[in-house]
Coordinates of C-alpha atoms and ligand atoms in Angstrom, one line a residue:
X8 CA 10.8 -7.9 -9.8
X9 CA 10.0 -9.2 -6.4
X10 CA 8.1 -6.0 -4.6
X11 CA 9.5 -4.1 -1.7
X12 CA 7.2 -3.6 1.4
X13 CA 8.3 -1.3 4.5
X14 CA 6.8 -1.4 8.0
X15 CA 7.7 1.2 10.6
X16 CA 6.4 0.0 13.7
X17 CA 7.2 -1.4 17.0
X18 CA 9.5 -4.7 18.0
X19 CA 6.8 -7.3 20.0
X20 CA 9.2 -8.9 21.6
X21 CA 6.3 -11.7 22.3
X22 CA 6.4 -12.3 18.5
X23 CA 2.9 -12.3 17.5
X24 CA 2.2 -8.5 16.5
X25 CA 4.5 -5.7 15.4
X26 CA 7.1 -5.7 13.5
X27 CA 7.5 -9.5 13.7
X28 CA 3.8 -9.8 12.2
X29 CA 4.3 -7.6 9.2
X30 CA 7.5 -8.9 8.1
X31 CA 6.0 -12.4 8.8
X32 CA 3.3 -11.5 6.5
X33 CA 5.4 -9.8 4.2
X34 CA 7.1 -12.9 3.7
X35 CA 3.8 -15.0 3.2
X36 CA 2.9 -12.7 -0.1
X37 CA 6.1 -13.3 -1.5
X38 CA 7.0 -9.7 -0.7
X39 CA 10.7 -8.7 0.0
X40 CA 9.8 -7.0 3.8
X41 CA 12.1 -3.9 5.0
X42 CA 11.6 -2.8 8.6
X43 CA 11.9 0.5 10.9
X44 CA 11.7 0.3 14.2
X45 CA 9.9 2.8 16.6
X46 CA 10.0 0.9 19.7
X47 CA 10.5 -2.1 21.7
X48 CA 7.7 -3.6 23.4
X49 CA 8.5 -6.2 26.1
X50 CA 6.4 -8.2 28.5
X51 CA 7.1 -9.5 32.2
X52 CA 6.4 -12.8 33.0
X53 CA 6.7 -11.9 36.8
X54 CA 4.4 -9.1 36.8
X55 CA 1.1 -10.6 34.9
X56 CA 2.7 -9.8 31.6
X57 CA 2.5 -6.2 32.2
X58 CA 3.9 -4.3 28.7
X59 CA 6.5 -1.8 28.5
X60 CA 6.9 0.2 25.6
X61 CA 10.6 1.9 25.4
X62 CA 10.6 4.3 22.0
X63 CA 13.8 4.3 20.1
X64 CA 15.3 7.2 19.7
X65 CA 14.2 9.3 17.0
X66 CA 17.4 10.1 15.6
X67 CA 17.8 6.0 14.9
X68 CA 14.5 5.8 13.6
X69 CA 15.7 8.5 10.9
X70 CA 18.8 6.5 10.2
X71 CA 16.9 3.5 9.7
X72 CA 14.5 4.8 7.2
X73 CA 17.6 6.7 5.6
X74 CA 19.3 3.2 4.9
X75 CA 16.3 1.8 3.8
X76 CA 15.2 4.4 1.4
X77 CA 18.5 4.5 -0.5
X78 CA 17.1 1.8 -2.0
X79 CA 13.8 3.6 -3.2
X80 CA 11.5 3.0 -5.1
X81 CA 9.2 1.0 -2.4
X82 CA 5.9 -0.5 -3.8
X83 CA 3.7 0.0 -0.3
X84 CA 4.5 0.8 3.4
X85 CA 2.4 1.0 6.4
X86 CA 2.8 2.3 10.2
X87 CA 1.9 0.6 13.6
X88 CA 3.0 1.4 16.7
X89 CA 4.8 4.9 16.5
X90 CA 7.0 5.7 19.8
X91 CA 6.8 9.1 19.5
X92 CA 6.2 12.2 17.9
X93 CA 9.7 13.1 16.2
X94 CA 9.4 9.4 14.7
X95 CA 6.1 10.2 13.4
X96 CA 7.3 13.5 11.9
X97 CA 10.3 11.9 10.2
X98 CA 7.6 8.9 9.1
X99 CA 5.9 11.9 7.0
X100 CA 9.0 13.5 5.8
X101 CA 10.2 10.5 3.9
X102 CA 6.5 9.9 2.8
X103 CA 7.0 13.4 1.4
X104 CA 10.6 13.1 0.2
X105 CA 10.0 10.0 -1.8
X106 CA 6.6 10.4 -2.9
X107 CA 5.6 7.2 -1.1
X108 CA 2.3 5.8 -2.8
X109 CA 0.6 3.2 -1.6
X110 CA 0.3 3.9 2.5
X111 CA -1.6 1.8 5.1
X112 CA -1.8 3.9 8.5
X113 CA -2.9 1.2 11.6
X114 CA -4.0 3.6 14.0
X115 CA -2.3 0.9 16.7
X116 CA -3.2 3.1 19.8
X117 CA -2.9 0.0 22.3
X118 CA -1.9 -3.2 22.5
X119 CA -3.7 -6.5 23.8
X120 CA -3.6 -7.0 27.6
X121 CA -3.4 -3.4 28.5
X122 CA -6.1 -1.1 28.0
X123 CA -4.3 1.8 28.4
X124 CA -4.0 4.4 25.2
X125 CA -0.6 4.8 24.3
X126 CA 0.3 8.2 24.3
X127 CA -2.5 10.3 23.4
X128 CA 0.0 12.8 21.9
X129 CA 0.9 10.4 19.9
X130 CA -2.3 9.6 18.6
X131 CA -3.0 13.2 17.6
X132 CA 0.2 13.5 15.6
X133 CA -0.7 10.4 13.7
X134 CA -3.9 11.7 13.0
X135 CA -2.3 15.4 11.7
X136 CA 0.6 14.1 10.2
X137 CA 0.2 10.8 8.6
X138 CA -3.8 9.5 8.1
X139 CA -4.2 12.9 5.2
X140 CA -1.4 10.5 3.2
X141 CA -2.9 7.1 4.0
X142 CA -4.2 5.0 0.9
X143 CA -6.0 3.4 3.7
X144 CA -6.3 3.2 7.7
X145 CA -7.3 0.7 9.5
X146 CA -8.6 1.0 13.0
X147 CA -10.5 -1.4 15.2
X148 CA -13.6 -0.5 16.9
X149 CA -11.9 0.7 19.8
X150 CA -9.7 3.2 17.4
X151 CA -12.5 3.4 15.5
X152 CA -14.3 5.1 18.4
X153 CA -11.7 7.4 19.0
X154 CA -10.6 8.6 15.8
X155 CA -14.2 9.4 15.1
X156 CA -14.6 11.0 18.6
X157 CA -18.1 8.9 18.9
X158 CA -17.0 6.4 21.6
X159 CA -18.2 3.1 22.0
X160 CA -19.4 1.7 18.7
X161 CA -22.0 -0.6 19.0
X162 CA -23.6 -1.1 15.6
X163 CA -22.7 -1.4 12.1
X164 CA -24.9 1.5 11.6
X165 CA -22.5 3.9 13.7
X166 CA -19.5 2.2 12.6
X167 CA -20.8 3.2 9.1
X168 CA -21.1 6.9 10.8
X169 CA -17.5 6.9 12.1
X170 CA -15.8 5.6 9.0
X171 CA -17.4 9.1 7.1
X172 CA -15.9 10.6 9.8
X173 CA -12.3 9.1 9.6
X174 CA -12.5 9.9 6.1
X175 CA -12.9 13.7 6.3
X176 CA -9.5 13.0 8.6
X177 CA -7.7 12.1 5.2
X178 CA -7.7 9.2 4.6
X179 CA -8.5 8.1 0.9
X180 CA -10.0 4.4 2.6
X181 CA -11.2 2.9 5.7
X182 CA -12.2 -0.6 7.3
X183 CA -12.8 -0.7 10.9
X184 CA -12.5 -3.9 11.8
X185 CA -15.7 -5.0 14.3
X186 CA -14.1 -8.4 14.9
X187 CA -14.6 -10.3 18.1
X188 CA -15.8 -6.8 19.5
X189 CA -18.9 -5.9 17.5
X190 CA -21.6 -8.6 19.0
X191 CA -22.3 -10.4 16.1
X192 CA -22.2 -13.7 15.0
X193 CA -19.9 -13.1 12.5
X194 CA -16.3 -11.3 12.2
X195 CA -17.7 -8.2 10.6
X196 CA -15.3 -5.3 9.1
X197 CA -16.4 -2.1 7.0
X198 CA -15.2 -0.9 4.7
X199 CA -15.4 2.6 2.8
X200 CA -14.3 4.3 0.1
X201 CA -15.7 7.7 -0.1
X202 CA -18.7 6.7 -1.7
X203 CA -19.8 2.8 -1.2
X204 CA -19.7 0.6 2.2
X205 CA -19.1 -2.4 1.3
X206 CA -19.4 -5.3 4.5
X207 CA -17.0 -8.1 4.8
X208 CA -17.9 -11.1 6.8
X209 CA -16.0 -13.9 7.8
X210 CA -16.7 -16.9 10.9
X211 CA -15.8 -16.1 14.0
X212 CA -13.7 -18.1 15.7
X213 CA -13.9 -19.0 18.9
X214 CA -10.6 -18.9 20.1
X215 CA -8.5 -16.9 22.7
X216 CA -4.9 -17.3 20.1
X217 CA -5.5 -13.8 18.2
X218 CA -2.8 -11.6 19.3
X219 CA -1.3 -10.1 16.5
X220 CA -4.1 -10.2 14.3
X221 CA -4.9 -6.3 13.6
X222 CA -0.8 -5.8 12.6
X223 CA -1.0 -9.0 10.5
X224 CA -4.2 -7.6 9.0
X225 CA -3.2 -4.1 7.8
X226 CA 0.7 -5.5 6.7
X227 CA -0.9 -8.0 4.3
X228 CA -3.5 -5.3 3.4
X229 CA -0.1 -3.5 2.2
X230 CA 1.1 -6.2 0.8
X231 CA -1.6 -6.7 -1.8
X232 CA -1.6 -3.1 -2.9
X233 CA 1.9 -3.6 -3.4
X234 CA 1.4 -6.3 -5.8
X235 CA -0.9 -3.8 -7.4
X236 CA -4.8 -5.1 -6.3
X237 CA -6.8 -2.8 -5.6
X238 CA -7.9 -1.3 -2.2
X239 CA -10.7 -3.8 -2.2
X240 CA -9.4 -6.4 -3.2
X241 CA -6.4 -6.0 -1.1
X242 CA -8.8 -6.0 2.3
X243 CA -10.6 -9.0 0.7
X244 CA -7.6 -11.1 0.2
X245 CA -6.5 -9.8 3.9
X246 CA -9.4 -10.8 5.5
X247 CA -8.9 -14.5 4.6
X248 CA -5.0 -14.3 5.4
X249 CA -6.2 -13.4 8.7
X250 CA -8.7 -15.6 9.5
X251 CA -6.6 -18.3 8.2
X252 CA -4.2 -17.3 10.6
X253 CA -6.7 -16.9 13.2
X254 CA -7.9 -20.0 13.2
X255 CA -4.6 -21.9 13.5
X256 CA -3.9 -19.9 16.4
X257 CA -0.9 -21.2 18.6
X258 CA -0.4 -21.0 22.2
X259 CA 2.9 -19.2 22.2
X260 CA 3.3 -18.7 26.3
X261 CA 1.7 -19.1 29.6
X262 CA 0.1 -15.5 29.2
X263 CA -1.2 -15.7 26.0
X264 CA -1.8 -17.2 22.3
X265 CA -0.6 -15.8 18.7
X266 CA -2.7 -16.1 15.1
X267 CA 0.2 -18.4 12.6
X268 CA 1.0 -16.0 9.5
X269 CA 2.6 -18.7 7.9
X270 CA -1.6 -20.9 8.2
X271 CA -3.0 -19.4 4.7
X272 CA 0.2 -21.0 2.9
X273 CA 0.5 -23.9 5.4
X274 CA 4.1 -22.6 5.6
X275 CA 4.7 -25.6 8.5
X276 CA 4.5 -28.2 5.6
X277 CA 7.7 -26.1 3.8
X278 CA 11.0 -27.5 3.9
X279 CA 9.9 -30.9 5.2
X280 CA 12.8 -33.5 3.8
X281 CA 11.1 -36.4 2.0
Ligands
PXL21 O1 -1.3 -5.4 18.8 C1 -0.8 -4.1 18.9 C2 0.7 -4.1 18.9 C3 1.3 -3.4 17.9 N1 2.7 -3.2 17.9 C4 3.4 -3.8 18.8 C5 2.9 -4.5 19.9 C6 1.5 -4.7 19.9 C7 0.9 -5.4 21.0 O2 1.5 -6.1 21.8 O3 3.7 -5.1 20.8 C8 4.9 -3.6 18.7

């Protein structure tokens, strides 16, 4: 039986992140992808690419997951961008309902090119309502920082400090990813499981084309726990899809450049007519 993965999270209209990254990804692990969509994030070309967010309304975001839950039992879902607080309340109410296992919460609190926090309302519902049912939550080390309430995280030291503290949040896992943030060498991410740390390193790639890579991350995170690895191994496997990904990153527009979900499977050589 092929495995059914849901993402509720928002439309990037750019292509790269969002929605359009998880079911991407979805697709890349052989995963049959369902999506529910929070908002709709578009980007203007005549105004330095400045984002707008506009939330769907949270009475479609309940039909949505109402269509797609008629066709329960799901294997593993995850959230990303939220929209807004009746989204994220109905989110946990089907989570409830249908005694969703399997749950991968990225805290996505902003998105690349604006530094402003999404709605910290937002944020703090999230936090209440939907990390105490994560299998795992992923947060870079900006999220990181303010999920733990510690700031800016530096060292692998405090980022092993702020993933005990994500954890009394709820959360049954953690790996904040350090990535091009952390100044290291190396792509570092931590992980945590209650008891253990365990580091993952990959090389760090010295390329501006990464948008998209934290929602392309945590969705093939869910997909491997859908196809039953375990936490660990599911962030293991990830963490190559990723940098695969990042590493045949594409120049997408004027503004900015994407990571290639398809790059692990070399999906550009399908299709090709001999
Ligand atoms: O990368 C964070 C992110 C998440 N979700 C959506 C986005 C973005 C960034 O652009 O558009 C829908």
């Amino acid at each position: 039986m092929i495995k059914k993965v849901l993402t509720v999270a928002g439309s990037d209209s750019s292509g790269g992140a969002g929605i359009q990254a998880d079911l991407k990804t979805f697709e890349e692990y052989g995963t049959f992808g369902f999506s529910a969509l929070t908002s709709i994030v578009t980007m203007d070309p005549d105004e330095g690419w400045s984002h707008l967010v506009t939330p769907i309304e949270p009475d479609l975001v309940e039909r949505q997951l109402k269509t797609i839950f008629a066709g329960a039992p799901l294997d593993a879902m995850k959230t990303g961008m939220l929209g807004t607080i009746e989204a994220i309340e109905i989110t946990r109410k089907y989570i409830d309902n249908f005694s969703m296992e399997n749950i991968v919460i990225d805290p996505v609190m902003a998105c690349k090119g604006t530094s402003e926090l999404l709605q910290p309302e937002n944020v703090a519902a999230m936090t209440r309502l939907l990390l105490p049912k994560a299998t795992i939550t992923t947060p870079n080390l900006v999220e990181a920082g303010i999920l733990s309430e510690m700031g800016d995280l530096t060292s692998v030291e405090q980022m092993k400090e702020a993933a005990k503290k994500i954890l009394n949040l709820g959360p049954k896992n953690v790996v904040i990813k350090g990535g091009h943030r952390l100044n290291t060498d190396k792509a570092i991410d931590l992980f945590y499981d209650g008891s253990e740390f365990t580091i993952f390193e990959e090389e760090l790639f010295a390329t501006d084309f990464n948008h998209g890579a934290g929602c392309t991350f945590a969705a093939a995170v869910t997909t491997g726990l859908a196809k039953g690895y375990s936490v660990e191994k599911s962030v293991a496997l990830a963490k190559k899809f990723v940098a695969a990904a990042i590493k045949n990153g594409q120049k997408i527009n004027p503004f900015l450049g994407h990571v290639w979900h398809g790059a692990y499977n070399r999906a550009e050589d399908r299709m090709n007519e001999k």
